[in-house]
Amino acid sequence: SDYVGRCATLQADSTEEPSVDLLESFVDHWKAITNYYIETTDESRPVRQTDIPWRLRQMLDILVYEEKQQGVEETGPCLEYLLQHKILETLCTLGKAQYPPGMSQQVLLFISKFLSQIQKPLLHLISVYRPVQKLIRLCALPGSHTEKEEAQFLLVVCSRVKQDPYVLHYVLEVWKHRGYMCVCVEAPWRCCWLGGWCSCTACCPWSSWSPESCRAGSTHPGGTHTHTHTHTHTHTHKAVFHDSELMLSPVSSQFSQSSSDGTDHVTNFFCWLDFLDHLMKEAPQIPVPVSPCRAEPAVLLSTALLSAVVRLVQSAALLDQLVLFLLGPHTHTHTHSHTHTLRERLLERCDHISDQISMASLCLVEELLQKPHEDILTILVLRNLESRSYLSLPPAGVEERPTADPAEENDFLCLVPQQARSAHLLQGGGYDSYVHDAHSLVKECLSLSQSWDWPDSLPPPSSSVWGAEPFSEGSLLKVLLDRLGRILEQPYELNLQLTSILSRLSAFQHPLLQEYLLNPYISLSHCCRSPFSVLIRVIGELMQKIQLIPNLTDRLVNVRKQLLEHLTLLRGVIVLEEFCKELAAIAFVKLPLNHV
């Protein structure tokens, strides 16, 4: 091209003044971009199929080359042209309009590279910080598909702010109101701004702020963040949003519409969280502050939000902070002096007087158990089992039965008495389907725990282990076993969620979980219980109750076909039968190959 030829001439003759040729080429490229919008008739043509990306790269190369030739102190004619003609603002407008399609990605790339490659301080200039402000507002919009470019852009802005903290005033549009320093984060852009604010506060050394920026009567910037987020969080809890909707669909499709009833705050929260999740893959660690509420509707909403947050988070750094926030620090024993209040409250709600709150809390537990984080299982279950104090010392000369015993499968299958079984009377109610599902579940749990350095075998049995200290089930195991003991009295959906969690725990390949959850032959210490011992007591209650029900088999078959009857007992019997088959299938799948 003509531009390439002129660059070759400039490189060959370094004594020639380059400014005229550079400015001419720079203007030519910009005019070619603007002419595209005048001449084109195909509005659906993607930007990658045009020469716009190439011309933007050429303009950036010219600006970088010009600065190298003239130095950082001087403003070259090309940079002067860009500032005077407000080219960055024009690009932001085109990016917001997404015309041509994909233009926002090109604008983010151009301005990110412009800010990172041009060494001259620029963020204090109105022709630069205004477009930057507008571009921040465009970040974290639903369905943008530019999260990576948005994260890179904000990190570049944070880097420039770290070099000169004073320009944060320009980037965040700080203004004074009634003696407080505030940040303009009006809806619907509030959460997007907060994402930028969080990253800026993480990168910016606050000790370098000048005294003038924090006069008497004004709060420091960290206080601004607290005030703003509290305001946002308050509005989030006022939103009328059904908690069950948060448990199902992915965020990208679920929260794509704004509403006048306050749900736009929930939408913005998840947009911000998704954006922050991508940002945290490269940025400093930032915890996710969420406060528990007391009123039942607020508890349902906050628990559903937490479940959706856990399901959404993918970055390891953000997951670390989320687990620390929800469950507390990892200690090697359950006898720690400081109880983590939020964890205990969340687990206590699994056995709440409200079935809805119990259901939502159990769903949160299952979401946690599906995350690739070793501390979750350690804190919730394993550190309570590691002493093996649930065992009693076997009599002298009696050997302990192996943890993986082929008979375990039959023991679970035979738990439910024949007169209470009904699955065999319907097509597709056999045991084979459970073995198939157990294979999938065990494989999934194995993939999660493969890198967790779990032991292959139990610690050797000794008198110092058994009975040395009282066994503490821990909050999760206690609530699960309490609920399991009431399986004949609880709603059907709650029983399904309960047994799903116990099955998932049983599927993990840890010897302590195998022994405590799946070995029916362990000798339990006084006042200790295991899932198998609880099931034995439930079967005893069942045998007494079914004597009073005429035509039991026919009724069970009808309940299986319709699942509409109000008889909680019969539904509990059905779940009990299916759960025993599920545990039997998991025990079978986890058997060593030489026992199969």
Tab-separated table of N, CA, C and O in Angstrom, residues 103-182:
chain	number	residue	atom	x	y	z
A	103	MET	N	-17.970	-4.556	16.614
A	103	MET	CA	-17.160	-3.339	16.694
A	103	MET	C	-16.708	-3.063	18.128
A	103	MET	O	-15.616	-2.527	18.341
A	104	SER	N	-17.518	-3.431	19.125
A	104	SER	CA	-17.135	-3.154	20.512
A	104	SER	C	-15.837	-3.865	20.881
A	104	SER	O	-15.003	-3.320	21.614
A	105	GLN	N	-15.649	-5.065	20.373
A	105	GLN	CA	-14.407	-5.791	20.649
A	105	GLN	C	-13.204	-5.058	20.066
A	105	GLN	O	-12.163	-4.925	20.727
A	106	GLN	N	-13.347	-4.546	18.841
A	106	GLN	CA	-12.241	-3.824	18.209
A	106	GLN	C	-11.934	-2.519	18.948
A	106	GLN	O	-10.773	-2.135	19.096
A	107	VAL	N	-12.981	-1.851	19.432
A	107	VAL	CA	-12.772	-0.604	20.171
A	107	VAL	C	-12.065	-0.878	21.490
A	107	VAL	O	-11.133	-0.152	21.882
A	108	LEU	N	-12.478	-1.920	22.189
A	108	LEU	CA	-11.817	-2.283	23.446
A	108	LEU	C	-10.342	-2.600	23.224
A	108	LEU	O	-9.477	-2.164	23.993
A	109	LEU	N	-10.058	-3.357	22.174
A	109	LEU	CA	-8.668	-3.701	21.868
A	109	LEU	C	-7.852	-2.461	21.538
A	109	LEU	O	-6.725	-2.289	22.018
A	110	PHE	N	-8.408	-1.579	20.711
A	110	PHE	CA	-7.671	-0.392	20.293
A	110	PHE	C	-7.363	0.517	21.483
A	110	PHE	O	-6.220	0.947	21.686
A	111	ILE	N	-8.381	0.812	22.302
A	111	ILE	CA	-8.166	1.738	23.421
A	111	ILE	C	-7.286	1.098	24.489
A	111	ILE	O	-6.465	1.787	25.118
A	112	SER	N	-7.406	-0.212	24.695
A	112	SER	CA	-6.519	-0.880	25.647
A	112	SER	C	-5.067	-0.766	25.214
A	112	SER	O	-4.185	-0.418	26.014
A	113	LYS	N	-4.801	-1.041	23.955
A	113	LYS	CA	-3.423	-0.949	23.455
A	113	LYS	C	-2.953	0.503	23.403
A	113	LYS	O	-1.773	0.785	23.649
A	114	PHE	N	-3.873	1.408	23.109
A	114	PHE	CA	-3.525	2.825	23.085
A	114	PHE	C	-3.057	3.284	24.469
A	114	PHE	O	-2.025	3.952	24.616
A	115	LEU	N	-3.784	2.891	25.510
A	115	LEU	CA	-3.428	3.298	26.871
A	115	LEU	C	-2.167	2.602	27.364
A	115	LEU	O	-1.420	3.157	28.173
A	116	SER	N	-1.941	1.376	26.922
A	116	SER	CA	-0.785	0.631	27.426
A	116	SER	C	0.500	0.933	26.660
A	116	SER	O	1.595	0.897	27.232
A	117	GLN	N	0.394	1.264	25.370
A	117	GLN	CA	1.599	1.454	24.552
A	117	GLN	C	2.040	2.912	24.469
A	117	GLN	O	3.222	3.178	24.239
A	118	ILE	N	1.115	3.836	24.625
A	118	ILE	CA	1.501	5.254	24.634
A	118	ILE	C	1.951	5.614	26.052
A	118	ILE	O	1.184	5.503	27.003
A	119	GLN	N	3.195	6.015	26.195
A	119	GLN	CA	3.773	6.269	27.507
A	119	GLN	C	3.380	7.618	28.087
A	119	GLN	O	3.426	7.824	29.294
A	120	LYS	N	2.990	8.545	27.249
A	120	LYS	CA	2.640	9.886	27.702
A	120	LYS	C	1.404	9.834	28.596
A	120	LYS	O	0.436	9.145	28.276
A	121	PRO	N	1.384	10.540	29.769
A	121	PRO	CA	0.177	10.580	30.614
A	121	PRO	C	-1.015	11.149	29.841
A	121	PRO	O	-0.930	12.221	29.251
A	122	LEU	N	-2.125	10.402	29.866
A	122	LEU	CA	-3.268	10.789	29.035
A	122	LEU	C	-4.600	10.818	29.786
A	122	LEU	O	-5.532	11.498	29.361
A	123	LEU	N	-4.714	10.088	30.885
A	123	LEU	CA	-6.018	9.916	31.514
A	123	LEU	C	-6.576	11.186	32.138
A	123	LEU	O	-7.750	11.234	32.494
A	124	HIS	N	-5.763	12.203	32.291
A	124	HIS	CA	-6.276	13.462	32.823
A	124	HIS	C	-6.859	14.358	31.738
A	124	HIS	O	-7.424	15.408	32.022
A	125	LEU	N	-6.712	13.940	30.466
A	125	LEU	CA	-7.218	14.722	29.334
A	125	LEU	C	-8.676	14.355	29.076
A	125	LEU	O	-9.043	13.178	29.030
A	126	ILE	N	-9.508	15.374	28.872
A	126	ILE	CA	-10.936	15.128	28.704
A	126	ILE	C	-11.230	14.283	27.477
A	126	ILE	O	-12.179	13.496	27.453
A	127	SER	N	-10.401	14.407	26.431
A	127	SER	CA	-10.610	13.613	25.214
A	127	SER	C	-10.263	12.143	25.418
A	127	SER	O	-10.535	11.323	24.539
A	128	VAL	N	-9.654	11.831	26.563
A	128	VAL	CA	-9.298	10.444	26.863
A	128	VAL	C	-10.168	9.894	27.989
A	128	VAL	O	-10.737	8.808	27.866
A	129	TYR	N	-10.295	10.642	29.104
A	129	TYR	CA	-11.021	10.044	30.227
A	129	TYR	C	-12.523	9.967	29.968
A	129	TYR	O	-13.206	9.094	30.507
A	130	ARG	N	-13.082	10.855	29.160
A	130	ARG	CA	-14.506	10.733	28.822
A	130	ARG	C	-14.799	9.427	28.070
A	130	ARG	O	-15.722	8.689	28.418
A	131	PRO	N	-14.033	9.121	27.007
A	131	PRO	CA	-14.246	7.819	26.347
A	131	PRO	C	-13.996	6.634	27.279
A	131	PRO	O	-14.696	5.619	27.185
A	132	VAL	N	-13.002	6.747	28.161
A	132	VAL	CA	-12.735	5.655	29.099
A	132	VAL	C	-13.935	5.440	30.013
A	132	VAL	O	-14.353	4.307	30.269
A	133	GLN	N	-14.521	6.532	30.505
A	133	GLN	CA	-15.715	6.415	31.341
A	133	GLN	C	-16.852	5.736	30.578
A	133	GLN	O	-17.549	4.860	31.107
A	134	LYS	N	-17.049	6.158	29.340
A	134	LYS	CA	-18.128	5.565	28.541
A	134	LYS	C	-17.870	4.080	28.284
A	134	LYS	O	-18.798	3.261	28.289
A	135	LEU	N	-16.602	3.740	28.067
A	135	LEU	CA	-16.275	2.348	27.775
A	135	LEU	C	-16.448	1.472	29.009
A	135	LEU	O	-16.838	0.300	28.901
A	136	ILE	N	-16.154	2.015	30.184
A	136	ILE	CA	-16.396	1.262	31.421
A	136	ILE	C	-17.882	0.941	31.553
A	136	ILE	O	-18.274	-0.147	31.972
A	137	ARG	N	-18.723	1.905	31.164
A	137	ARG	CA	-20.176	1.662	31.247
A	137	ARG	C	-20.626	0.552	30.303
A	137	ARG	O	-21.662	-0.076	30.534
A	138	LEU	N	-19.884	0.325	29.249
A	138	LEU	CA	-20.247	-0.713	28.285
A	138	LEU	C	-19.811	-2.095	28.747
A	138	LEU	O	-20.212	-3.098	28.154
A	139	CYS	N	-18.963	-2.160	29.780
A	139	CYS	CA	-18.490	-3.448	30.266
A	139	CYS	C	-19.608	-4.182	31.009
A	139	CYS	O	-20.472	-3.563	31.622
A	140	ALA	N	-19.535	-5.513	30.987
A	140	ALA	CA	-20.425	-6.399	31.757
A	140	ALA	C	-21.878	-6.333	31.316
A	140	ALA	O	-22.773	-6.651	32.090
A	141	LEU	N	-22.143	-5.923	30.070
A	141	LEU	CA	-23.513	-5.973	29.568
A	141	LEU	C	-23.882	-7.414	29.233
A	141	LEU	O	-23.042	-8.179	28.769
A	142	PRO	N	-25.152	-7.828	29.472
A	142	PRO	CA	-25.545	-9.208	29.167
A	142	PRO	C	-25.346	-9.538	27.700
A	142	PRO	O	-25.690	-8.755	26.810
A	143	GLY	N	-24.758	-10.709	27.449
A	143	GLY	CA	-24.585	-11.186	26.090
A	143	GLY	C	-23.547	-10.454	25.275
A	143	GLY	O	-23.561	-10.514	24.045
A	144	SER	N	-22.600	-9.763	25.927
A	144	SER	CA	-21.612	-8.988	25.165
A	144	SER	C	-20.567	-9.880	24.509
A	144	SER	O	-20.039	-9.558	23.446
A	145	HIS	N	-20.226	-11.017	25.142
A	145	HIS	CA	-19.215	-11.956	24.635
A	145	HIS	C	-17.843	-11.294	24.466
A	145	HIS	O	-17.042	-11.718	23.640
A	146	THR	N	-17.594	-10.230	25.227
A	146	THR	CA	-16.285	-9.559	25.161
A	146	THR	C	-15.668	-9.480	26.551
A	146	THR	O	-14.964	-8.526	26.856
A	147	GLU	N	-15.940	-10.470	27.407
A	147	GLU	CA	-15.438	-10.413	28.783
A	147	GLU	C	-13.920	-10.338	28.834
A	147	GLU	O	-13.354	-9.616	29.656
A	148	LYS	N	-13.244	-11.095	27.960
A	148	LYS	CA	-11.785	-11.087	27.969
A	148	LYS	C	-11.251	-9.703	27.626
A	148	LYS	O	-10.351	-9.183	28.302
A	149	GLU	N	-11.800	-9.092	26.590
A	149	GLU	CA	-11.344	-7.762	26.192
A	149	GLU	C	-11.687	-6.722	27.263
A	149	GLU	O	-10.906	-5.789	27.504
A	150	GLU	N	-12.857	-6.878	27.911
A	150	GLU	CA	-13.233	-5.945	28.976
A	150	GLU	C	-12.268	-6.054	30.158
A	150	GLU	O	-11.869	-5.040	30.739
A	151	ALA	N	-11.900	-7.292	30.507
A	151	ALA	CA	-10.965	-7.477	31.612
A	151	ALA	C	-9.608	-6.864	31.287
A	151	ALA	O	-8.994	-6.196	32.125
A	152	GLN	N	-9.133	-7.070	30.063
A	152	GLN	CA	-7.863	-6.485	29.655
A	152	GLN	C	-7.926	-4.963	29.697
A	152	GLN	O	-6.985	-4.303	30.148
A	153	PHE	N	-9.037	-4.405	29.245
A	153	PHE	CA	-9.193	-2.951	29.241
A	153	PHE	C	-9.134	-2.393	30.664
A	153	PHE	O	-8.408	-1.422	30.941
A	154	LEU	N	-9.891	-3.003	31.596
A	154	LEU	CA	-9.902	-2.495	32.970
A	154	LEU	C	-8.558	-2.681	33.653
A	154	LEU	O	-8.134	-1.841	34.452
A	155	LEU	N	-7.868	-3.759	33.333
A	155	LEU	CA	-6.547	-3.948	33.922
A	155	LEU	C	-5.562	-2.891	33.419
A	155	LEU	O	-4.701	-2.423	34.169
A	156	VAL	N	-5.707	-2.509	32.160
A	156	VAL	CA	-4.853	-1.442	31.636
A	156	VAL	C	-5.174	-0.127	32.343
A	156	VAL	O	-4.267	0.628	32.737
A	157	VAL	N	-6.467	0.151	32.513
A	157	VAL	CA	-6.855	1.375	33.220
A	157	VAL	C	-6.309	1.359	34.648
A	157	VAL	O	-5.771	2.361	35.144
A	158	CYS	N	-6.427	0.196	35.317
A	158	CYS	CA	-5.900	0.087	36.686
A	158	CYS	C	-4.393	0.305	36.719
A	158	CYS	O	-3.864	0.925	37.652
A	159	SER	N	-3.704	-0.200	35.711
A	159	SER	CA	-2.257	-0.005	35.655
A	159	SER	C	-1.898	1.467	35.532
A	159	SER	O	-0.972	1.954	36.206
A	160	ARG	N	-2.647	2.200	34.703
A	160	ARG	CA	-2.384	3.640	34.575
A	160	ARG	C	-2.737	4.386	35.855
A	160	ARG	O	-2.052	5.333	36.257
A	161	VAL	N	-3.803	3.940	36.523
A	161	VAL	CA	-4.190	4.569	37.788
A	161	VAL	C	-3.136	4.303	38.855
A	161	VAL	O	-2.821	5.170	39.674
A	162	LYS	N	-2.573	3.106	38.841
A	162	LYS	CA	-1.533	2.771	39.819
A	162	LYS	C	-0.302	3.657	39.623
A	162	LYS	O	0.354	4.052	40.592
A	163	GLN	N	0.017	3.977	38.372
A	163	GLN	CA	1.139	4.869	38.095
A	163	GLN	C	0.851	6.286	38.579
A	163	GLN	O	1.758	6.978	39.050
A	164	ASP	N	-0.399	6.731	38.453
A	164	ASP	CA	-0.767	8.091	38.857
A	164	ASP	C	-2.137	8.037	39.540
A	164	ASP	O	-3.170	8.218	38.895
A	165	PRO	N	-2.193	7.749	40.859
A	165	PRO	CA	-3.477	7.559	41.556
A	165	PRO	C	-4.420	8.747	41.439
A	165	PRO	O	-5.633	8.573	41.572
A	166	TYR	N	-3.900	9.940	41.206
A	166	TYR	CA	-4.771	11.103	41.147
A	166	TYR	C	-5.809	10.997	40.036
A	166	TYR	O	-6.916	11.524	40.157
A	167	VAL	N	-5.482	10.322	38.934
A	167	VAL	CA	-6.406	10.255	37.789
A	167	VAL	C	-7.617	9.387	38.083
A	167	VAL	O	-8.544	9.337	37.282
A	168	LEU	N	-7.622	8.680	39.239
A	168	LEU	CA	-8.809	7.904	39.588
A	168	LEU	C	-10.027	8.810	39.715
A	168	LEU	O	-11.157	8.394	39.474
A	169	HIS	N	-9.810	10.075	40.094
A	169	HIS	CA	-10.906	11.047	40.147
A	169	HIS	C	-11.586	11.166	38.781
A	169	HIS	O	-12.802	11.270	38.692
A	170	TYR	N	-10.770	11.161	37.727
A	170	TYR	CA	-11.329	11.318	36.386
A	170	TYR	C	-11.998	10.026	35.916
A	170	TYR	O	-13.069	10.049	35.304
A	171	VAL	N	-11.372	8.900	36.209
A	171	VAL	CA	-11.886	7.628	35.720
A	171	VAL	C	-13.237	7.289	36.344
A	171	VAL	O	-14.157	6.826	35.673
A	172	LEU	N	-13.401	7.552	37.646
A	172	LEU	CA	-14.612	7.159	38.349
A	172	LEU	C	-15.612	8.292	38.532
A	172	LEU	O	-16.602	8.126	39.229
A	173	GLU	N	-15.361	9.457	37.929
A	173	GLU	CA	-16.295	10.576	38.014
A	173	GLU	C	-16.665	10.886	39.466
A	173	GLU	O	-17.836	10.856	39.855
A	174	VAL	N	-15.664	11.155	40.286
A	174	VAL	CA	-15.907	11.466	41.692
A	174	VAL	C	-16.509	12.861	41.808
A	174	VAL	O	-16.045	13.803	41.191
A	175	TRP	N	-17.570	12.958	42.599
A	175	TRP	CA	-18.192	14.252	42.851
A	175	TRP	C	-18.609	14.319	44.307
A	175	TRP	O	-18.768	13.306	44.975
A	176	LYS	N	-18.760	15.530	44.837
A	176	LYS	CA	-19.044	15.722	46.257
A	176	LYS	C	-20.526	15.983	46.465
A	176	LYS	O	-21.150	16.710	45.723
A	177	HIS	N	-21.049	15.354	47.538
A	177	HIS	CA	-22.472	15.498	47.840
A	177	HIS	C	-22.642	15.447	49.347
A	177	HIS	O	-22.371	14.429	49.991
A	178	ARG	N	-23.058	16.572	49.955
A	178	ARG	CA	-23.321	16.646	51.396
A	178	ARG	C	-22.110	16.213	52.217
A	178	ARG	O	-22.215	15.486	53.199
A	179	GLY	N	-20.939	16.651	51.777
A	179	GLY	CA	-19.749	16.380	52.572
A	179	GLY	C	-19.135	15.017	52.343
A	179	GLY	O	-18.165	14.651	52.995
A	180	TYR	N	-19.688	14.198	51.398
A	180	TYR	CA	-19.144	12.875	51.144
A	180	TYR	C	-18.586	12.816	49.731
A	180	TYR	O	-19.071	13.474	48.819
A	181	MET	N	-17.564	12.001	49.575
A	181	MET	CA	-17.040	11.745	48.253
A	181	MET	C	-17.774	10.554	47.673
A	181	MET	O	-17.799	9.482	48.283
A	182	CYS	N	-18.416	10.728	46.537
A	182	CYS	CA	-19.265	9.682	45.966
A	182	CYS	C	-18.764	9.311	44.586
A	182	CYS	O	-18.043	10.045	43.939
